[in-house]
Amino acid sequence: MRALLIIDVQNDFIPGGALQVPEGDHIIPIINNISSKFDVVVATKDWHPVGHKSFAKNHKKKEIGEIVELNGLPQILWPEHCVENTDGAEFVSSLNTEHIDAVFKKGTDTEVDSYSGFFDNDKRNDTGLNKFLTLKGVTEIYIAGLATEYCVKFTALDAKGCGYKTFLVEDATRGVNIKPTDVQNAVIDLKVSGIKVVNSKEII
């Protein structure tokens, strides 16, 4: 059983959004083209409370991009984004959601960020994604979405850690690239971890 995980294809992450990923909208036709090829399709949403402590605005005298310590973990401070029940947190309208079997929300705990679709960054909270996929009999996971070096990367690593054969659909992801080599380094990290990097044409 093969599953496609669509990570955080939300309004705030595409050009014009609060935390825009360059060319983030370019992956949507690719995802729409491959989603029908899978037995199970799951999507994640960043779904933050307005007071989330990953937001720079919630720290006095701190700027976007600064690194702080949040409950013992290093935390990059982001602009406010994907606040629950706002338009910025909704799926991009051009994403075909017809084949999506379930949606898992992450980043709901004010005190800790959640890059992975499986767990919060401190691994204390579980989204329920692993249980869902296990009950569906999924053995292989293909990952697409935003952003490559954050939520896509950590979802892929956790998928591998949970025992799934894991693939990154490289042309169906885009990254923030705060540093010019961030995406490149993330892909290398995934390959070293045993995650196979593929192109969407190989799926079709």
mmCIF file of C-alpha atoms in Angstrom:
data_model
loop_
_atom_site.group_PDB
_atom_site.id
_atom_site.type_symbol
_atom_site.label_atom_id
_atom_site.label_comp_id
_atom_site.label_asym_id
_atom_site.label_seq_id
_atom_site.Cartn_x
_atom_site.Cartn_y
_atom_site.Cartn_z
ATOM 1 C CA MET A 1 0.000 0.000 0.000
ATOM 2 C CA ARG A 2 1.396 3.355 -1.067
ATOM 3 C CA ALA A 3 0.506 6.688 0.522
ATOM 4 C CA LEU A 4 1.090 10.247 -0.640
ATOM 5 C CA LEU A 5 1.644 12.777 2.133
ATOM 6 C CA ILE A 6 0.886 16.357 1.041
ATOM 7 C CA ILE A 7 2.622 18.665 3.486
ATOM 8 C CA ASP A 8 1.246 22.131 4.296
ATOM 9 C CA VAL A 9 0.052 23.328 0.883
ATOM 10 C CA GLN A 10 -1.591 26.326 2.532
ATOM 11 C CA ASN A 11 -2.204 29.920 1.512
ATOM 12 C CA ASP A 12 0.369 31.393 3.883
ATOM 13 C CA PHE A 13 3.150 29.306 2.312
ATOM 14 C CA ILE A 14 2.715 30.307 -1.321
ATOM 15 C CA PRO A 15 3.838 33.599 -2.917
ATOM 16 C CA GLY A 16 1.866 36.447 -1.368
ATOM 17 C CA GLY A 17 1.383 34.566 1.891
ATOM 18 C CA ALA A 18 2.662 35.455 5.348
ATOM 19 C CA LEU A 19 5.560 32.973 5.139
ATOM 20 C CA GLN A 20 5.871 32.580 1.402
ATOM 21 C CA VAL A 21 7.959 29.814 -0.104
ATOM 22 C CA PRO A 22 9.420 30.892 -3.465
ATOM 23 C CA GLU A 23 7.627 29.003 -6.249
ATOM 24 C CA GLY A 24 5.543 27.239 -3.635
ATOM 25 C CA ASP A 25 2.558 27.362 -5.971
ATOM 26 C CA HIS A 26 4.512 25.604 -8.738
ATOM 27 C CA ILE A 27 4.188 22.233 -7.035
ATOM 28 C CA ILE A 28 0.388 22.200 -7.004
ATOM 29 C CA PRO A 29 -0.164 20.965 -10.595
ATOM 30 C CA ILE A 30 2.384 18.223 -9.957
ATOM 31 C CA ILE A 31 0.630 17.079 -6.777
ATOM 32 C CA ASN A 32 -2.738 17.193 -8.551
ATOM 33 C CA ASN A 33 -1.285 15.047 -11.319
ATOM 34 C CA ILE A 34 0.013 12.278 -9.060
ATOM 35 C CA SER A 35 -2.514 12.121 -6.214
ATOM 36 C CA SER A 36 -4.808 9.668 -7.998
ATOM 37 C CA LYS A 37 -1.925 7.177 -8.323
ATOM 38 C CA PHE A 38 -1.883 6.308 -4.606
ATOM 39 C CA ASP A 39 -3.902 3.971 -2.411
ATOM 40 C CA VAL A 40 -4.056 6.527 0.407
ATOM 41 C CA VAL A 41 -3.629 10.312 0.318
ATOM 42 C CA VAL A 42 -3.115 12.324 3.483
ATOM 43 C CA ALA A 43 -2.529 16.053 3.918
ATOM 44 C CA THR A 44 -1.160 18.052 6.836
ATOM 45 C CA LYS A 45 -1.903 21.591 7.916
ATOM 46 C CA ASP A 46 0.083 23.938 10.098
ATOM 47 C CA TRP A 47 -2.623 25.027 12.541
ATOM 48 C CA HIS A 48 -1.243 27.468 15.077
ATOM 49 C CA PRO A 49 -2.943 29.288 17.944
ATOM 50 C CA VAL A 50 -2.506 33.064 17.636
ATOM 51 C CA GLY A 51 -0.184 33.075 20.655
ATOM 52 C CA HIS A 52 2.159 30.408 19.288
ATOM 53 C CA LYS A 53 5.673 30.894 20.596
ATOM 54 C CA SER A 54 7.315 30.225 17.234
ATOM 55 C CA PHE A 55 5.993 33.648 16.147
ATOM 56 C CA ALA A 56 8.503 36.482 16.517
ATOM 57 C CA LYS A 57 5.685 38.845 17.518
ATOM 58 C CA ASN A 58 5.184 36.828 20.711
ATOM 59 C CA HIS A 59 8.745 37.540 21.939
ATOM 60 C CA LYS A 60 9.773 40.982 23.166
ATOM 61 C CA LYS A 61 12.681 42.577 21.304
ATOM 62 C CA LYS A 62 13.093 39.600 18.975
ATOM 63 C CA GLU A 63 13.079 39.645 15.186
ATOM 64 C CA ILE A 64 11.954 37.197 12.519
ATOM 65 C CA GLY A 65 14.772 34.754 11.800
ATOM 66 C CA GLU A 66 16.355 34.935 15.256
ATOM 67 C CA ILE A 67 17.013 31.684 17.093
ATOM 68 C CA VAL A 68 15.703 31.371 20.651
ATOM 69 C CA GLU A 69 15.318 28.491 23.079
ATOM 70 C CA LEU A 70 11.771 27.207 23.397
ATOM 71 C CA ASN A 71 11.266 24.609 26.129
ATOM 72 C CA GLY A 72 14.805 23.335 25.722
ATOM 73 C CA LEU A 73 14.797 23.251 21.920
ATOM 74 C CA PRO A 74 16.323 25.750 19.456
ATOM 75 C CA GLN A 75 13.534 27.618 17.707
ATOM 76 C CA ILE A 76 13.739 29.900 14.694
ATOM 77 C CA LEU A 77 11.256 32.759 15.010
ATOM 78 C CA TRP A 78 8.792 33.020 12.149
ATOM 79 C CA PRO A 79 6.298 35.634 11.037
ATOM 80 C CA GLU A 80 2.788 34.881 12.213
ATOM 81 C CA HIS A 81 1.392 32.266 9.824
ATOM 82 C CA CYS A 82 -1.255 29.562 9.463
ATOM 83 C CA VAL A 83 -3.250 30.762 12.427
ATOM 84 C CA GLU A 84 -6.131 28.367 13.069
ATOM 85 C CA ASN A 85 -9.418 29.205 11.341
ATOM 86 C CA THR A 86 -7.904 31.920 9.131
ATOM 87 C CA ASP A 87 -7.696 32.017 5.345
ATOM 88 C CA GLY A 88 -3.913 31.731 5.529
ATOM 89 C CA ALA A 89 -4.260 28.302 7.129
ATOM 90 C CA GLU A 90 -6.562 26.930 4.435
ATOM 91 C CA PHE A 91 -5.435 24.779 1.542
ATOM 92 C CA VAL A 92 -4.549 26.663 -1.627
ATOM 93 C CA SER A 93 -7.721 26.692 -3.725
ATOM 94 C CA SER A 94 -6.004 25.164 -6.761
ATOM 95 C CA LEU A 95 -5.022 22.043 -4.782
ATOM 96 C CA ASN A 96 -7.304 19.190 -5.780
ATOM 97 C CA THR A 97 -8.506 17.768 -2.463
ATOM 98 C CA GLU A 98 -10.769 15.138 -4.044
ATOM 99 C CA HIS A 99 -8.406 12.262 -3.278
ATOM 100 C CA ILE A 100 -7.433 13.338 0.256
ATOM 101 C CA ASP A 101 -8.579 10.702 2.754
ATOM 102 C CA ALA A 102 -7.598 12.526 5.952
ATOM 103 C CA VAL A 103 -6.111 15.811 7.166
ATOM 104 C CA PHE A 104 -3.814 16.017 10.193
ATOM 105 C CA LYS A 105 -3.219 19.349 11.938
ATOM 106 C CA LYS A 106 0.099 20.138 13.596
ATOM 107 C CA GLY A 107 1.643 22.979 15.571
ATOM 108 C CA THR A 108 -1.455 23.245 17.755
ATOM 109 C CA ASP A 109 0.494 23.399 21.039
ATOM 110 C CA THR A 110 1.471 26.988 21.860
ATOM 111 C CA GLU A 111 4.661 25.878 23.599
ATOM 112 C CA VAL A 112 6.335 23.792 20.891
ATOM 113 C CA ASP A 113 6.633 23.894 17.108
ATOM 114 C CA SER A 114 5.804 20.931 14.918
ATOM 115 C CA TYR A 115 7.614 20.550 11.623
ATOM 116 C CA SER A 116 6.815 16.855 11.209
ATOM 117 C CA GLY A 117 3.404 15.569 10.277
ATOM 118 C CA PHE A 118 3.915 12.766 12.803
ATOM 119 C CA PHE A 119 5.128 14.429 16.006
ATOM 120 C CA ASP A 120 5.815 17.777 17.651
ATOM 121 C CA ASN A 121 9.479 18.806 17.623
ATOM 122 C CA ASP A 122 9.989 17.476 21.147
ATOM 123 C CA LYS A 123 8.317 14.138 20.224
ATOM 124 C CA ARG A 124 5.932 14.400 23.181
ATOM 125 C CA ASN A 125 2.784 14.869 21.112
ATOM 126 C CA ASP A 126 1.656 12.504 18.352
ATOM 127 C CA THR A 127 -0.661 13.734 15.581
ATOM 128 C CA GLY A 128 -2.185 10.282 15.027
ATOM 129 C CA LEU A 129 -0.802 10.059 11.481
ATOM 130 C CA ASN A 130 1.270 6.928 12.132
ATOM 131 C CA LYS A 131 -1.695 5.071 13.616
ATOM 132 C CA PHE A 132 -3.886 6.070 10.672
ATOM 133 C CA LEU A 133 -1.349 4.861 8.100
ATOM 134 C CA THR A 134 -0.733 1.629 10.012
ATOM 135 C CA LEU A 135 -4.445 0.838 10.131
ATOM 136 C CA LYS A 136 -4.617 1.448 6.384
ATOM 137 C CA GLY A 137 -1.817 -1.068 5.816
ATOM 138 C CA VAL A 138 0.528 1.511 4.282
ATOM 139 C CA THR A 139 4.136 0.377 3.791
ATOM 140 C CA GLU A 140 5.479 3.034 1.400
ATOM 141 C CA ILE A 141 5.217 6.803 1.807
ATOM 142 C CA TYR A 142 5.847 9.452 -0.855
ATOM 143 C CA ILE A 143 6.200 13.002 0.426
ATOM 144 C CA ALA A 144 5.441 16.272 -1.363
ATOM 145 C CA GLY A 145 4.713 19.814 -0.217
ATOM 146 C CA LEU A 146 6.226 22.720 1.694
ATOM 147 C CA ALA A 147 8.831 23.491 2.759
ATOM 148 C CA THR A 148 11.615 21.103 1.767
ATOM 149 C CA GLU A 149 14.095 21.819 4.539
ATOM 150 C CA TYR A 150 11.559 22.084 7.358
ATOM 151 C CA CYS A 151 8.222 20.301 7.409
ATOM 152 C CA VAL A 152 8.897 18.067 4.414
ATOM 153 C CA LYS A 153 12.314 16.990 5.704
ATOM 154 C CA PHE A 154 11.209 16.225 9.253
ATOM 155 C CA THR A 155 8.077 14.409 8.102
ATOM 156 C CA ALA A 156 10.248 12.249 5.856
ATOM 157 C CA LEU A 157 12.713 11.481 8.638
ATOM 158 C CA ASP A 158 9.917 10.506 11.007
ATOM 159 C CA ALA A 159 8.282 8.369 8.325
ATOM 160 C CA LYS A 160 11.552 6.512 7.913
ATOM 161 C CA GLY A 161 11.909 6.256 11.687
ATOM 162 C CA CYS A 162 8.420 4.748 11.945
ATOM 163 C CA GLY A 163 9.477 1.986 9.583
ATOM 164 C CA TYR A 164 7.999 3.078 6.267
ATOM 165 C CA LYS A 165 9.858 2.866 2.988
ATOM 166 C CA THR A 166 10.097 6.586 2.334
ATOM 167 C CA PHE A 167 10.429 8.642 -0.844
ATOM 168 C CA LEU A 168 10.818 12.373 -1.444
ATOM 169 C CA VAL A 169 9.068 13.588 -4.614
ATOM 170 C CA GLU A 170 11.664 16.263 -5.247
ATOM 171 C CA ASP A 171 9.947 18.243 -8.002
ATOM 172 C CA ALA A 172 6.782 18.387 -5.859
ATOM 173 C CA THR A 173 8.553 20.271 -3.061
ATOM 174 C CA ARG A 174 10.009 23.755 -2.654
ATOM 175 C CA GLY A 175 12.046 25.299 0.139
ATOM 176 C CA VAL A 176 12.401 28.587 1.969
ATOM 177 C CA ASN A 177 16.206 28.642 1.438
ATOM 178 C CA ILE A 178 17.040 31.190 4.124
ATOM 179 C CA LYS A 179 20.603 30.212 3.278
ATOM 180 C CA PRO A 180 21.190 29.424 -0.417
ATOM 181 C CA THR A 181 22.173 25.793 0.201
ATOM 182 C CA ASP A 182 19.483 24.899 2.763
ATOM 183 C CA VAL A 183 17.345 22.869 0.364
ATOM 184 C CA GLN A 184 20.349 21.157 -1.188
ATOM 185 C CA ASN A 185 21.651 20.189 2.247
ATOM 186 C CA ALA A 186 18.234 18.927 3.325
ATOM 187 C CA VAL A 187 18.011 16.625 0.316
ATOM 188 C CA ILE A 188 21.502 15.303 1.052
ATOM 189 C CA ASP A 189 20.485 14.641 4.666
ATOM 190 C CA LEU A 190 17.460 12.677 3.487
ATOM 191 C CA LYS A 191 19.500 10.588 1.077
ATOM 192 C CA VAL A 192 22.057 9.815 3.785
ATOM 193 C CA SER A 193 19.186 8.723 6.044
ATOM 194 C CA GLY A 194 18.090 6.142 3.475
ATOM 195 C CA ILE A 195 15.238 8.087 1.916
ATOM 196 C CA LYS A 196 14.976 7.707 -1.849
ATOM 197 C CA VAL A 197 14.626 10.891 -3.913
ATOM 198 C CA VAL A 198 12.401 10.526 -6.965
ATOM 199 C CA ASN A 199 10.770 12.653 -9.679
ATOM 200 C CA SER A 200 7.014 12.735 -10.174
ATOM 201 C CA LYS A 201 7.437 11.317 -13.673
ATOM 202 C CA GLU A 202 8.659 8.078 -12.107
ATOM 203 C CA ILE A 203 5.333 7.778 -10.281
ATOM 204 C CA ILE A 204 3.180 8.466 -13.324
#
